[in-house]
Short mmCIF file of C-alpha atoms and ligand atoms in Angstrom, two decimals:
data_model
loop_
_atom_site.label_atom_id
_atom_site.label_comp_id
_atom_site.label_asym_id
_atom_site.label_seq_id
_atom_site.Cartn_x
_atom_site.Cartn_y
_atom_site.Cartn_z
CA MET H 1 -21.10 -13.69 -10.32
CA LYS H 2 -17.92 -14.83 -12.03
CA ALA H 3 -14.53 -13.20 -12.40
CA GLN H 4 -12.45 -15.97 -13.89
CA PRO H 5 -9.30 -14.47 -15.45
CA THR H 6 -8.08 -15.71 -18.84
CA ALA H 7 -5.26 -17.55 -17.07
CA SER H 8 -3.40 -17.40 -13.78
CA HIS H 9 -0.22 -15.67 -14.87
CA PHE H 10 0.83 -12.99 -17.33
CA ILE H 11 4.34 -13.54 -18.66
CA ASN H 12 6.21 -12.08 -21.60
CA GLY H 13 3.15 -10.20 -22.86
CA VAL H 14 0.66 -13.08 -22.76
CA TYR H 15 -1.52 -15.03 -20.36
CA VAL H 16 0.05 -18.30 -19.24
CA GLU H 17 -1.53 -21.21 -17.38
CA ASP H 18 0.02 -24.06 -15.43
CA THR H 19 -2.55 -26.09 -13.53
CA ALA H 20 0.20 -28.11 -11.84
CA GLY H 21 0.40 -25.35 -9.20
CA THR H 22 -1.66 -25.32 -5.99
CA PRO H 23 -5.20 -24.08 -6.75
CA ILE H 24 -6.13 -20.70 -5.24
CA ASP H 25 -9.87 -20.11 -4.95
CA ILE H 26 -11.10 -16.57 -5.47
CA ILE H 27 -13.91 -15.77 -3.06
CA TYR H 28 -16.19 -12.73 -3.30
CA PRO H 29 -16.10 -11.38 0.27
CA ALA H 30 -19.63 -9.94 0.16
CA SER H 31 -21.25 -13.33 -0.44
CA GLY H 32 -18.63 -15.99 0.21
CA GLU H 33 -19.20 -17.20 -3.39
CA LEU H 34 -16.44 -18.83 -5.42
CA ILE H 35 -15.91 -16.49 -8.40
CA GLY H 36 -12.78 -17.91 -9.95
CA ARG H 37 -9.68 -20.01 -9.49
CA VAL H 38 -6.03 -19.46 -10.26
CA TYR H 39 -3.01 -21.68 -9.71
CA SER H 40 0.07 -20.87 -7.69
CA ALA H 41 3.19 -20.47 -9.82
CA THR H 42 5.28 -23.59 -10.28
CA PRO H 43 9.09 -23.33 -10.44
CA SER H 44 8.76 -23.36 -14.24
CA ILE H 45 6.38 -20.36 -14.21
CA ILE H 46 8.70 -18.45 -11.85
CA ASP H 47 11.62 -19.21 -14.13
CA GLN H 48 9.73 -18.09 -17.26
CA ALA H 49 8.73 -14.80 -15.61
CA LEU H 50 12.22 -13.98 -14.37
CA SER H 51 13.85 -14.96 -17.68
CA ALA H 52 11.38 -12.83 -19.64
CA ALA H 53 12.01 -9.88 -17.32
CA LYS H 54 15.78 -10.25 -17.45
CA THR H 55 15.82 -10.37 -21.25
CA ALA H 56 13.35 -7.53 -21.83
CA GLN H 57 14.97 -5.18 -19.34
CA LYS H 58 18.18 -4.69 -21.37
CA SER H 59 16.55 -3.01 -24.35
CA TRP H 60 14.01 -1.16 -22.17
CA ALA H 61 16.93 0.45 -20.33
CA ARG H 62 18.17 1.73 -23.71
CA THR H 63 14.77 3.16 -24.66
CA SER H 64 14.59 6.92 -24.15
CA GLY H 65 12.81 8.22 -21.08
CA THR H 66 10.39 10.12 -23.31
CA GLU H 67 9.33 6.91 -25.05
CA ARG H 68 9.02 5.01 -21.76
CA GLY H 69 6.95 7.82 -20.29
CA ARG H 70 4.65 7.97 -23.32
CA ILE H 71 3.71 4.30 -22.88
CA LEU H 72 3.05 4.70 -19.17
CA ARG H 73 0.91 7.79 -19.74
CA LYS H 74 -1.06 5.97 -22.42
CA ALA H 75 -1.70 3.13 -19.96
CA ALA H 76 -2.89 5.73 -17.43
CA ASP H 77 -5.41 7.09 -19.94
CA MET H 78 -6.64 3.58 -20.74
CA ILE H 79 -7.09 2.83 -17.05
CA ARG H 80 -9.15 6.00 -16.63
CA ASP H 81 -11.29 5.06 -19.65
CA ARG H 82 -11.93 1.64 -18.12
CA ASN H 83 -12.31 2.88 -14.55
CA ARG H 84 -15.76 1.38 -14.02
CA ASP H 85 -14.75 -2.13 -15.16
CA LEU H 86 -11.52 -2.02 -13.19
CA SER H 87 -13.33 -0.70 -10.11
CA THR H 88 -15.88 -3.49 -10.36
CA LEU H 89 -13.04 -6.00 -10.54
CA GLU H 90 -11.35 -4.41 -7.52
CA THR H 91 -14.66 -4.70 -5.66
CA LEU H 92 -14.95 -8.38 -6.60
CA ASP H 93 -11.36 -8.99 -5.51
CA THR H 94 -11.54 -7.15 -2.18
CA GLY H 95 -15.21 -6.52 -1.29
CA LYS H 96 -14.54 -2.77 -0.98
CA PRO H 97 -17.61 -0.76 -2.00
CA LEU H 98 -17.82 0.69 -5.50
CA GLN H 99 -18.30 4.09 -3.86
CA GLU H 100 -14.62 3.76 -2.84
CA THR H 101 -13.13 1.76 -5.68
CA LEU H 102 -14.50 4.15 -8.33
CA VAL H 103 -12.40 6.97 -6.85
CA ALA H 104 -9.50 5.39 -4.98
CA ASP H 105 -8.06 2.37 -6.77
CA ALA H 106 -7.70 2.30 -10.57
CA THR H 107 -7.64 6.10 -10.46
CA SER H 108 -4.76 6.03 -8.00
CA GLY H 109 -2.96 3.50 -10.22
CA ALA H 110 -3.49 5.79 -13.20
CA ASP H 111 -2.11 8.73 -11.21
CA ALA H 112 1.08 6.75 -10.53
CA LEU H 113 1.52 5.80 -14.21
CA GLU H 114 0.88 9.37 -15.30
CA TYR H 115 3.17 10.89 -12.68
CA PHE H 116 6.12 8.56 -13.25
CA GLY H 117 5.45 8.62 -17.00
CA GLY H 118 5.91 12.38 -16.75
CA LEU H 119 9.14 12.05 -14.78
CA ALA H 120 10.71 9.35 -16.96
CA ALA H 121 12.38 11.76 -19.38
CA SER H 122 13.96 13.83 -16.63
CA ILE H 123 15.75 11.01 -14.81
CA THR H 124 19.34 12.08 -15.32
CA GLY H 125 22.72 12.12 -13.66
CA GLU H 126 24.85 15.20 -13.05
CA HIS H 127 28.09 16.78 -14.16
CA ILE H 128 30.66 17.52 -11.46
CA PRO H 129 33.51 19.81 -12.57
CA LEU H 130 36.97 19.15 -11.08
CA GLY H 131 39.15 21.81 -12.69
CA GLN H 132 40.00 20.40 -16.11
CA ASP H 133 38.84 16.93 -15.15
CA PHE H 134 35.24 16.11 -14.41
CA VAL H 135 32.95 13.42 -13.11
CA TYR H 136 29.58 12.60 -14.55
CA THR H 137 27.00 10.34 -13.04
CA ILE H 138 24.52 8.10 -14.80
CA ARG H 139 21.28 7.22 -13.04
CA GLU H 140 20.86 3.61 -14.13
CA PRO H 141 17.97 1.20 -13.61
CA LEU H 142 18.50 -1.58 -11.08
CA GLY H 143 17.43 -4.43 -13.39
CA VAL H 144 14.69 -6.88 -12.42
CA CYS H 145 12.40 -5.66 -9.62
CA VAL H 146 10.09 -7.98 -7.75
CA GLY H 147 6.91 -6.47 -6.33
CA ILE H 148 4.94 -8.36 -3.68
CA GLY H 149 1.54 -7.01 -2.77
CA ALA H 150 -0.87 -7.06 0.15
CA TRP H 151 -4.57 -7.64 -0.48
CA ASN H 152 -6.08 -4.33 0.51
CA TYR H 153 -5.23 -2.27 -2.60
CA PRO H 154 -4.42 -4.78 -5.37
CA THR H 155 -4.66 -2.36 -8.31
CA GLN H 156 -2.97 0.52 -6.56
CA ILE H 157 -0.09 -1.58 -5.24
CA ALA H 158 0.49 -3.15 -8.68
CA CYS H 159 0.81 0.36 -10.13
CA TRP H 160 2.65 2.04 -7.24
CA LYS H 161 5.38 -0.58 -7.67
CA GLY H 162 5.20 -0.94 -11.45
CA ALA H 163 5.08 2.70 -12.52
CA PRO H 164 8.32 4.00 -10.94
CA ALA H 165 10.16 0.76 -11.73
CA LEU H 166 9.24 0.93 -15.42
CA ALA H 167 9.80 4.70 -15.67
CA CYS H 168 13.36 4.14 -14.46
CA GLY H 169 14.04 1.39 -17.03
CA ASN H 170 13.55 -1.72 -14.91
CA ALA H 171 11.51 -4.84 -15.57
CA VAL H 172 8.95 -6.07 -13.04
CA VAL H 173 7.71 -9.40 -11.77
CA PHE H 174 4.72 -8.76 -9.55
CA LYS H 175 3.16 -11.26 -7.18
CA PRO H 176 -0.23 -10.19 -5.88
CA SER H 177 -1.53 -11.46 -2.56
CA GLU H 178 -3.10 -14.86 -3.02
CA THR H 179 -6.30 -13.33 -1.62
CA THR H 180 -6.66 -10.80 -4.45
CA PRO H 181 -5.16 -12.21 -7.65
CA LEU H 182 -7.37 -10.49 -10.25
CA CYS H 183 -6.49 -6.81 -10.59
CA ALA H 184 -2.75 -6.97 -11.33
CA LEU H 185 -3.44 -9.21 -14.34
CA LYS H 186 -5.61 -6.45 -15.87
CA ILE H 187 -2.89 -3.87 -15.26
CA ALA H 188 -0.38 -6.13 -17.07
CA GLU H 189 -2.81 -6.54 -19.98
CA ILE H 190 -3.37 -2.78 -20.26
CA LEU H 191 0.34 -1.98 -20.11
CA VAL H 192 0.99 -4.32 -23.05
CA GLU H 193 -1.97 -2.85 -24.97
CA ALA H 194 -0.51 0.61 -24.33
CA GLY H 195 2.71 -0.50 -26.04
CA LEU H 196 4.88 -1.83 -23.24
CA PRO H 197 7.23 -4.40 -24.78
CA ALA H 198 6.61 -8.00 -23.72
CA GLY H 199 8.41 -9.23 -20.60
CA LEU H 200 8.63 -5.93 -18.77
CA TYR H 201 5.63 -6.35 -16.49
CA ASN H 202 4.87 -9.93 -15.51
CA VAL H 203 2.38 -11.18 -12.96
CA VAL H 204 2.73 -14.52 -11.20
CA GLN H 205 0.27 -15.84 -8.66
CA GLY H 206 1.18 -17.61 -5.51
CA LEU H 207 1.42 -17.97 -1.81
CA GLY H 208 4.30 -16.84 0.36
CA ASP H 209 6.55 -19.61 -1.01
CA VAL H 210 6.36 -18.06 -4.50
CA GLY H 211 7.24 -14.66 -3.04
CA SER H 212 10.11 -16.27 -1.21
CA ALA H 213 11.42 -18.01 -4.36
CA LEU H 214 11.30 -14.71 -6.25
CA VAL H 215 13.12 -12.79 -3.53
CA SER H 216 16.02 -15.24 -3.36
CA ASP H 217 16.52 -15.67 -7.10
CA PRO H 218 19.90 -14.28 -8.21
CA ARG H 219 18.32 -12.65 -11.28
CA VAL H 220 16.41 -10.26 -9.01
CA ASP H 221 17.97 -6.89 -8.13
CA LYS H 222 15.29 -5.29 -6.02
CA VAL H 223 12.35 -6.30 -3.87
CA SER H 224 9.46 -4.03 -2.97
CA LEU H 225 7.04 -5.49 -0.46
CA THR H 226 3.75 -4.20 0.87
CA GLY H 227 2.77 -6.42 3.76
CA SER H 228 2.91 -7.02 7.46
CA VAL H 229 5.91 -6.46 9.72
CA PRO H 230 6.58 -10.21 10.28
CA THR H 231 6.58 -10.87 6.51
CA GLY H 232 8.68 -7.75 6.01
CA LYS H 233 11.35 -9.07 8.36
CA LYS H 234 11.54 -12.36 6.45
CA VAL H 235 11.64 -10.73 3.03
CA TYR H 236 14.17 -8.10 4.15
CA ALA H 237 16.44 -10.84 5.52
CA ALA H 238 16.15 -12.91 2.32
CA ALA H 239 16.85 -9.85 0.15
CA GLY H 240 19.75 -8.94 2.43
CA ALA H 241 21.33 -12.35 1.86
CA GLY H 242 21.64 -11.41 -1.80
CA VAL H 243 22.51 -7.74 -1.05
CA LYS H 244 19.44 -6.61 -2.98
CA HIS H 245 17.76 -3.22 -2.88
CA VAL H 246 14.54 -3.12 -0.87
CA THR H 247 11.48 -1.02 -0.29
CA MET H 248 9.37 -2.20 2.63
CA GLU H 249 5.88 -0.77 3.13
CA LEU H 250 4.75 -2.49 6.31
CA GLY H 251 2.11 -2.27 8.97
CA GLY H 252 1.27 0.34 11.56
CA LYS H 253 -0.65 1.31 14.69
CA SER H 254 -0.70 4.98 14.00
CA PRO H 255 -1.70 7.73 16.44
CA LEU H 256 -4.20 10.48 15.69
CA LEU H 257 -4.11 13.34 18.22
CA VAL H 258 -7.22 15.48 18.66
CA PHE H 259 -6.74 18.63 20.75
CA ASP H 260 -9.48 20.52 22.60
CA ASP H 261 -9.47 23.35 20.06
CA ALA H 262 -9.99 21.07 17.02
CA ASP H 263 -12.98 21.44 14.73
CA ILE H 264 -15.03 18.60 16.10
CA GLU H 265 -16.75 17.54 12.88
CA ASP H 266 -13.44 17.53 11.00
CA ALA H 267 -11.73 15.57 13.76
CA VAL H 268 -14.53 13.00 13.90
CA GLY H 269 -14.58 12.78 10.10
CA GLY H 270 -10.78 12.32 10.00
CA ALA H 271 -10.90 9.63 12.67
CA MET H 272 -13.66 7.79 10.80
CA LEU H 273 -11.81 7.99 7.48
CA GLY H 274 -8.69 6.77 9.28
CA ASN H 275 -10.47 3.74 10.73
CA PHE H 276 -13.40 2.71 8.57
CA TYR H 277 -12.37 3.36 4.95
CA SER H 278 -11.85 0.01 3.20
CA SER H 279 -13.42 -1.59 6.29
CA GLY H 280 -10.38 -0.46 8.23
CA GLN H 281 -7.98 -2.47 6.09
CA VAL H 282 -5.51 0.37 5.49
CA CYS H 283 -1.91 0.27 6.67
CA SER H 284 -1.71 3.97 7.58
CA ASN H 285 -4.92 4.01 9.64
CA GLY H 286 -4.95 6.17 12.77
CA THR H 287 -6.19 3.40 15.00
CA ARG H 288 -5.11 4.98 18.28
CA VAL H 289 -7.20 8.13 18.55
CA PHE H 290 -5.90 10.24 21.45
CA VAL H 291 -8.53 12.83 22.40
CA GLN H 292 -7.84 15.67 24.86
CA ASP H 293 -10.04 15.58 27.99
CA GLY H 294 -12.00 18.76 27.30
CA ILE H 295 -13.36 17.64 23.95
CA LEU H 296 -13.71 13.93 24.71
CA PRO H 297 -17.44 13.72 25.63
CA ALA H 298 -18.54 15.78 22.62
CA PHE H 299 -16.15 13.87 20.34
CA LEU H 300 -17.53 10.51 21.44
CA ASP H 301 -21.14 11.68 21.02
CA ARG H 302 -20.60 12.82 17.45
CA LEU H 303 -18.42 9.80 16.65
CA ALA H 304 -21.09 7.37 17.84
CA ALA H 305 -23.86 9.19 15.96
CA ARG H 306 -21.94 9.35 12.68
CA THR H 307 -20.61 5.79 13.00
CA ASN H 308 -24.12 4.43 13.59
CA ALA H 309 -25.22 6.12 10.36
CA ILE H 310 -22.60 4.34 8.18
CA ARG H 311 -24.35 2.38 5.41
CA LEU H 312 -23.01 -1.16 5.48
CA GLY H 313 -24.17 -3.31 2.60
CA ASP H 314 -23.81 -4.65 -0.93
CA PRO H 315 -20.51 -3.28 -2.27
CA MET H 316 -21.92 -3.11 -5.80
CA ASP H 317 -24.58 -0.61 -4.65
CA GLU H 318 -23.04 2.82 -5.01
CA GLU H 319 -24.92 4.06 -1.94
CA THR H 320 -23.07 1.53 0.24
CA GLN H 321 -20.35 3.15 2.34
CA MET H 322 -18.76 0.08 3.90
CA GLY H 323 -18.34 -3.46 2.64
CA PRO H 324 -17.13 -6.71 4.17
CA MET H 325 -13.70 -7.78 5.35
CA VAL H 326 -11.52 -9.30 2.64
CA THR H 327 -11.72 -12.90 3.89
CA GLU H 328 -13.43 -14.99 6.49
CA ALA H 329 -10.07 -15.42 8.23
CA GLN H 330 -9.58 -11.65 8.45
CA MET H 331 -13.13 -11.26 9.78
CA ASP H 332 -12.47 -13.90 12.45
CA LYS H 333 -9.19 -12.22 13.40
CA VAL H 334 -10.89 -8.84 13.82
CA LEU H 335 -13.84 -10.32 15.77
CA ALA H 336 -11.32 -11.98 18.08
CA TYR H 337 -9.65 -8.61 18.69
CA ILE H 338 -13.06 -7.12 19.55
CA GLU H 339 -13.49 -9.81 22.21
CA ILE H 340 -9.98 -9.10 23.47
CA GLY H 341 -10.89 -5.39 23.75
CA LYS H 342 -13.96 -6.20 25.81
CA SER H 343 -12.10 -8.58 28.08
CA GLU H 344 -9.32 -6.03 28.62
CA GLY H 345 -11.91 -3.59 29.98
CA ALA H 346 -12.30 -1.20 27.05
CA ARG H 347 -15.80 0.30 26.75
CA LEU H 348 -17.65 -0.65 23.58
CA VAL H 349 -19.28 2.55 22.31
CA THR H 350 -20.81 1.13 19.16
CA GLY H 351 -20.54 -1.87 16.80
CA GLY H 352 -18.66 -4.96 17.84
CA LYS H 353 -20.57 -7.64 15.97
CA ARG H 354 -20.65 -9.56 12.73
CA ALA H 355 -23.29 -8.08 10.40
CA MET H 356 -25.39 -8.72 7.28
CA GLY H 357 -26.08 -12.41 7.88
CA LYS H 358 -23.83 -15.40 7.53
CA ASN H 359 -22.68 -15.25 3.94
CA GLY H 360 -20.55 -12.15 3.61
CA PHE H 361 -17.66 -11.30 5.93
CA TYR H 362 -19.13 -8.12 7.42
CA ILE H 363 -18.27 -6.48 10.73
CA GLU H 364 -20.01 -3.42 12.16
CA PRO H 365 -17.82 -0.33 12.42
CA THR H 366 -16.64 -0.51 16.01
CA VAL H 367 -15.52 2.13 18.52
CA PHE H 368 -13.91 1.43 21.87
CA ALA H 369 -13.49 4.20 24.47
CA ASP H 370 -11.55 4.15 27.76
CA VAL H 371 -8.74 2.34 25.98
CA THR H 372 -5.40 2.35 27.78
CA ASP H 373 -1.91 2.17 26.30
CA ASP H 374 -1.16 -1.35 27.51
CA MET H 375 -4.24 -3.02 25.99
CA ARG H 376 -3.59 -5.32 23.05
CA ILE H 377 -6.17 -3.46 20.95
CA ALA H 378 -4.00 -0.35 21.41
CA ARG H 379 -0.70 -2.08 20.65
CA GLU H 380 -1.32 -4.58 17.84
CA GLU H 381 -2.36 -3.96 14.26
CA ILE H 382 -5.94 -5.21 13.92
CA PHE H 383 -6.51 -4.30 10.25
CA GLY H 384 -10.27 -3.97 10.54
CA PRO H 385 -12.92 -1.36 11.42
CA VAL H 386 -11.99 -1.07 15.11
CA MET H 387 -11.16 2.36 16.52
CA SER H 388 -9.57 2.76 19.94
CA VAL H 389 -10.18 6.10 21.66
CA LEU H 390 -7.74 7.06 24.41
CA SER H 391 -7.83 10.25 26.46
CA PHE H 392 -5.00 12.63 27.35
CA SER H 393 -4.54 15.93 29.14
CA GLU H 394 -1.11 17.33 28.16
CA GLU H 395 0.55 17.69 24.76
CA SER H 396 3.90 16.25 25.86
CA GLU H 397 2.17 13.25 27.46
CA ALA H 398 0.20 12.56 24.25
CA VAL H 399 3.33 12.73 22.10
CA ALA H 400 5.25 10.37 24.38
CA ARG H 401 2.40 7.86 24.44
CA ALA H 402 1.87 8.15 20.67
CA ASN H 403 5.54 7.31 20.08
CA ASP H 404 5.53 4.34 22.46
CA THR H 405 5.23 1.69 19.72
CA GLU H 406 7.54 -0.28 17.44
CA PHE H 407 5.56 1.02 14.45
CA GLY H 408 6.07 4.38 12.73
CA LEU H 409 4.04 4.51 9.55
CA SER H 410 1.71 7.47 10.03
CA ALA H 411 0.44 10.08 12.44
CA GLY H 412 -2.11 12.86 12.44
CA VAL H 413 -3.04 15.88 14.49
CA PHE H 414 -6.24 17.92 14.63
CA THR H 415 -5.91 21.40 16.16
CA LYS H 416 -6.59 25.00 15.14
CA ASP H 417 -3.26 26.04 16.70
CA LEU H 418 -0.89 25.68 13.75
CA THR H 419 2.22 26.30 15.84
CA ARG H 420 1.25 23.35 17.99
CA ALA H 421 0.37 21.28 14.92
CA HIS H 422 3.86 21.63 13.42
CA ARG H 423 5.57 21.17 16.80
CA VAL H 424 3.66 17.97 17.51
CA ILE H 425 4.17 16.55 14.01
CA ALA H 426 7.90 17.26 14.29
CA ASP H 427 8.02 15.17 17.47
CA LEU H 428 5.94 12.24 16.24
CA GLU H 429 7.94 9.25 15.00
CA ALA H 430 6.17 8.52 11.71
CA GLY H 431 6.89 8.73 7.99
CA SER H 432 3.56 9.91 6.56
CA CYS H 433 1.77 12.59 8.57
CA TRP H 434 -1.33 14.76 8.31
CA ILE H 435 -2.46 18.02 9.88
CA ASN H 436 -6.23 18.54 10.07
CA THR H 437 -6.99 15.67 7.71
CA TYR H 438 -6.14 11.97 7.51
CA ASN H 439 -5.07 9.27 5.05
CA LEU H 440 -4.73 11.31 1.86
CA ALA H 441 -1.89 9.81 -0.19
CA PRO H 442 -1.42 11.68 -3.48
CA VAL H 443 1.27 10.29 -5.78
CA GLU H 444 3.19 13.58 -5.52
CA ALA H 445 3.90 12.99 -1.80
CA PRO H 446 6.43 10.47 -0.46
CA PHE H 447 4.74 7.57 1.34
CA GLY H 448 6.33 5.18 3.81
CA GLY H 449 7.22 4.45 7.39
CA VAL H 450 9.96 4.72 9.98
CA LYS H 451 10.91 2.27 12.76
CA GLN H 452 9.46 -1.18 11.98
CA SER H 453 6.89 0.21 9.54
CA GLY H 454 9.26 0.29 6.65
CA VAL H 455 12.31 1.18 4.65
CA GLY H 456 12.34 3.47 1.62
CA ARG H 457 9.54 5.55 0.17
CA GLU H 458 6.94 4.99 -2.52
CA ASN H 459 5.52 7.72 -4.76
CA SER H 460 6.97 11.19 -5.40
CA LYS H 461 10.42 11.97 -6.75
CA ALA H 462 11.81 10.02 -3.78
CA ALA H 463 10.76 6.74 -5.43
CA ILE H 464 13.18 7.40 -8.31
CA GLU H 465 16.05 7.00 -5.81
CA HIS H 466 14.72 3.58 -4.89
CA TYR H 467 14.48 2.25 -8.47
CA THR H 468 17.83 3.53 -9.78
CA GLN H 469 21.49 3.41 -8.87
CA LEU H 470 24.26 5.84 -9.66
CA LYS H 471 27.25 5.11 -11.85
CA SER H 472 30.02 7.63 -11.28
CA VAL H 473 32.51 8.22 -14.13
CA TYR H 474 35.78 10.12 -13.61
CA VAL H 475 37.12 11.63 -16.83
CA ALA H 476 40.76 12.73 -16.95
CA MET H 477 41.62 15.49 -19.42
CA GLY H 478 45.43 15.40 -18.89
CA PRO H 479 48.26 12.90 -18.53
CA VAL H 480 48.23 10.25 -15.79
CA GLU H 481 50.56 11.30 -12.95
CA ALA H 482 51.87 7.93 -11.74
CA PRO H 483 54.60 8.10 -9.03
CA TYR H 484 56.39 5.05 -10.47
P1 NDP B 1 1.30 -10.34 4.48
O1 NDP B 1 2.52 -9.80 5.12
O2 NDP B 1 0.67 -11.54 5.04
O3 NDP B 1 1.60 -10.65 2.94
C1 NDP B 1 2.11 -9.67 2.05
C2 NDP B 1 2.58 -10.36 0.78
O4 NDP B 1 3.79 -11.09 1.04
C3 NDP B 1 1.58 -11.38 0.23
O5 NDP B 1 1.62 -11.31 -1.18
C4 NDP B 1 2.14 -12.68 0.75
O6 NDP B 1 1.72 -13.78 -0.01
C5 NDP B 1 3.63 -12.44 0.62
N1 NDP B 1 4.48 -13.28 1.45
C6 NDP B 1 4.15 -13.94 2.60
N2 NDP B 1 5.24 -14.59 3.09
C7 NDP B 1 6.27 -14.34 2.25
C8 NDP B 1 7.66 -14.71 2.21
N3 NDP B 1 8.21 -15.47 3.16
N4 NDP B 1 8.42 -14.26 1.18
C9 NDP B 1 7.89 -13.48 0.22
N5 NDP B 1 6.59 -13.09 0.20
C10 NDP B 1 5.79 -13.51 1.20
O7 NDP B 1 0.29 -9.10 4.44
P2 NDP B 1 -1.24 -9.09 4.05
O8 NDP B 1 -1.41 -9.49 2.63
O9 NDP B 1 -1.98 -9.81 5.13
O10 NDP B 1 -1.56 -7.52 4.12
C11 NDP B 1 -1.81 -6.85 5.32
C12 NDP B 1 -0.55 -6.20 5.85
O11 NDP B 1 0.00 -5.34 4.87
C13 NDP B 1 -0.83 -5.32 7.04
O12 NDP B 1 0.15 -5.52 8.03
C14 NDP B 1 -0.72 -3.92 6.50
O13 NDP B 1 -0.38 -2.96 7.44
C15 NDP B 1 0.31 -4.07 5.44
N6 NDP B 1 0.18 -3.02 4.45
C16 NDP B 1 1.12 -2.03 4.40
C17 NDP B 1 0.98 -0.97 3.54
C18 NDP B 1 2.02 0.10 3.45
O14 NDP B 1 2.09 0.74 2.42
N7 NDP B 1 2.82 0.34 4.45
C19 NDP B 1 -0.18 -0.86 2.66
C20 NDP B 1 -1.08 -1.97 2.74
C21 NDP B 1 -0.90 -3.01 3.64
P3 NDP B 1 0.35 -14.52 0.33
O15 NDP B 1 -0.52 -13.59 1.11
O16 NDP B 1 -0.20 -14.83 -0.99
O17 NDP B 1 0.73 -15.71 1.13
#
């Protein structure tokens, strides 16, 4: 199986190679096979990408919103037409099963391009009357936006950052995670084929040092990172040194509260989606599942039965429901957390082991019960298929314990009592919340975290605020009244 891209980077509308950079091997997580190699961007590649973006952005900003939107919507259609190929590539890049990638990755990227393509023509300022005088505002693009991606959703992240930036008249330099370099290159190719002028969407490969060089370059006006909290702190500080705009989509340890009156199958299904989708490698996962005492035994029974029935296997088989972890290192990290859970006294309900032989990076979907708030598995982001079930008796106690974390990305509640649902959600410290479901993230809804989980919002009309700035123009209609 091979997935060698045409070249490592995509700059100014074409593929560009520079083998002087550090080689980055592309490993298929389901087999451990080497499927391609790219090279980390050299200073010359970084310079070419930023120069191309800087130059192209000026005329793009003068292109009408209607024209910008038309190109983005065309790219969305092309992505949908090529969904199977792009999904296969996403599966090769990440190991996520086709059953997921066919419906959740390129399609989500297309949604973003279509949505922001549709909004592009309506990005306007306002008119503020002041008697005879008036002020008008112009909603201007920021300039060159750097996107830095995590490895769990390489196509989606490339589009979630690219689509609003381009709709608003910016240029983009995107650096995928070194672990998943393939998908963003295809998005760049499709955008150019759809008519996007050269230089507006560039992809450069690299490790953290390339991300760091991009963030501190004076040509860059905005940085949007999807990554962990420690990386977020570094990138935020570097962007702050240049007083740049930021969007930070960081990690989480989100709570999911299941009350006694919840529909048990829905609650179990929500908890499984919020822990096992993408082998648990989802930032918004509800990894601390607080279950009220009365429903706990029945919840654990159904959870164990349904978890044991998950089909782990070859990601290219559409019957497979769960694939491997993205890398061997991530697998080892998650297996280490499972050992920590056991040694802390949590009760292993199911899973807990490496699976599918020694080639792929598979871990069984794992459930711990009797987890307490102070255990590391309940406090730290594991980013793997490991669910911690904690019990509670009172609503106020559950809310307080749910909020006792530095993270604040997501939260969910399962209950049939809608008054309680809204009251609890109002009290939970999280940016993206769900009632009686979990982890749905349509492009129409703002997405992002509070506390250390992030700054700014992706998706929805809110993203427009994060990719534009306002110019305010005072217009005098009479003489200047100077006192001297
Ligand atoms: P990392 O934080 O390790 O890396 C994120 C990106 O930042 C990578 O492209 C990485 O490059 C790059 N990077 C690393 N160091 C620097 C630096 N000093 N300056 C600039 N860029 C740098 O995250 P992972 O890739 O391991 O992804 C998992 C994390 O992402 C989890 O914490 C998860 O919660 C979070 N995440 C958040 C989401 C959200 O929307 N809130 C969504 C998805 C994931 P490289 O890896 O190539 O070295």
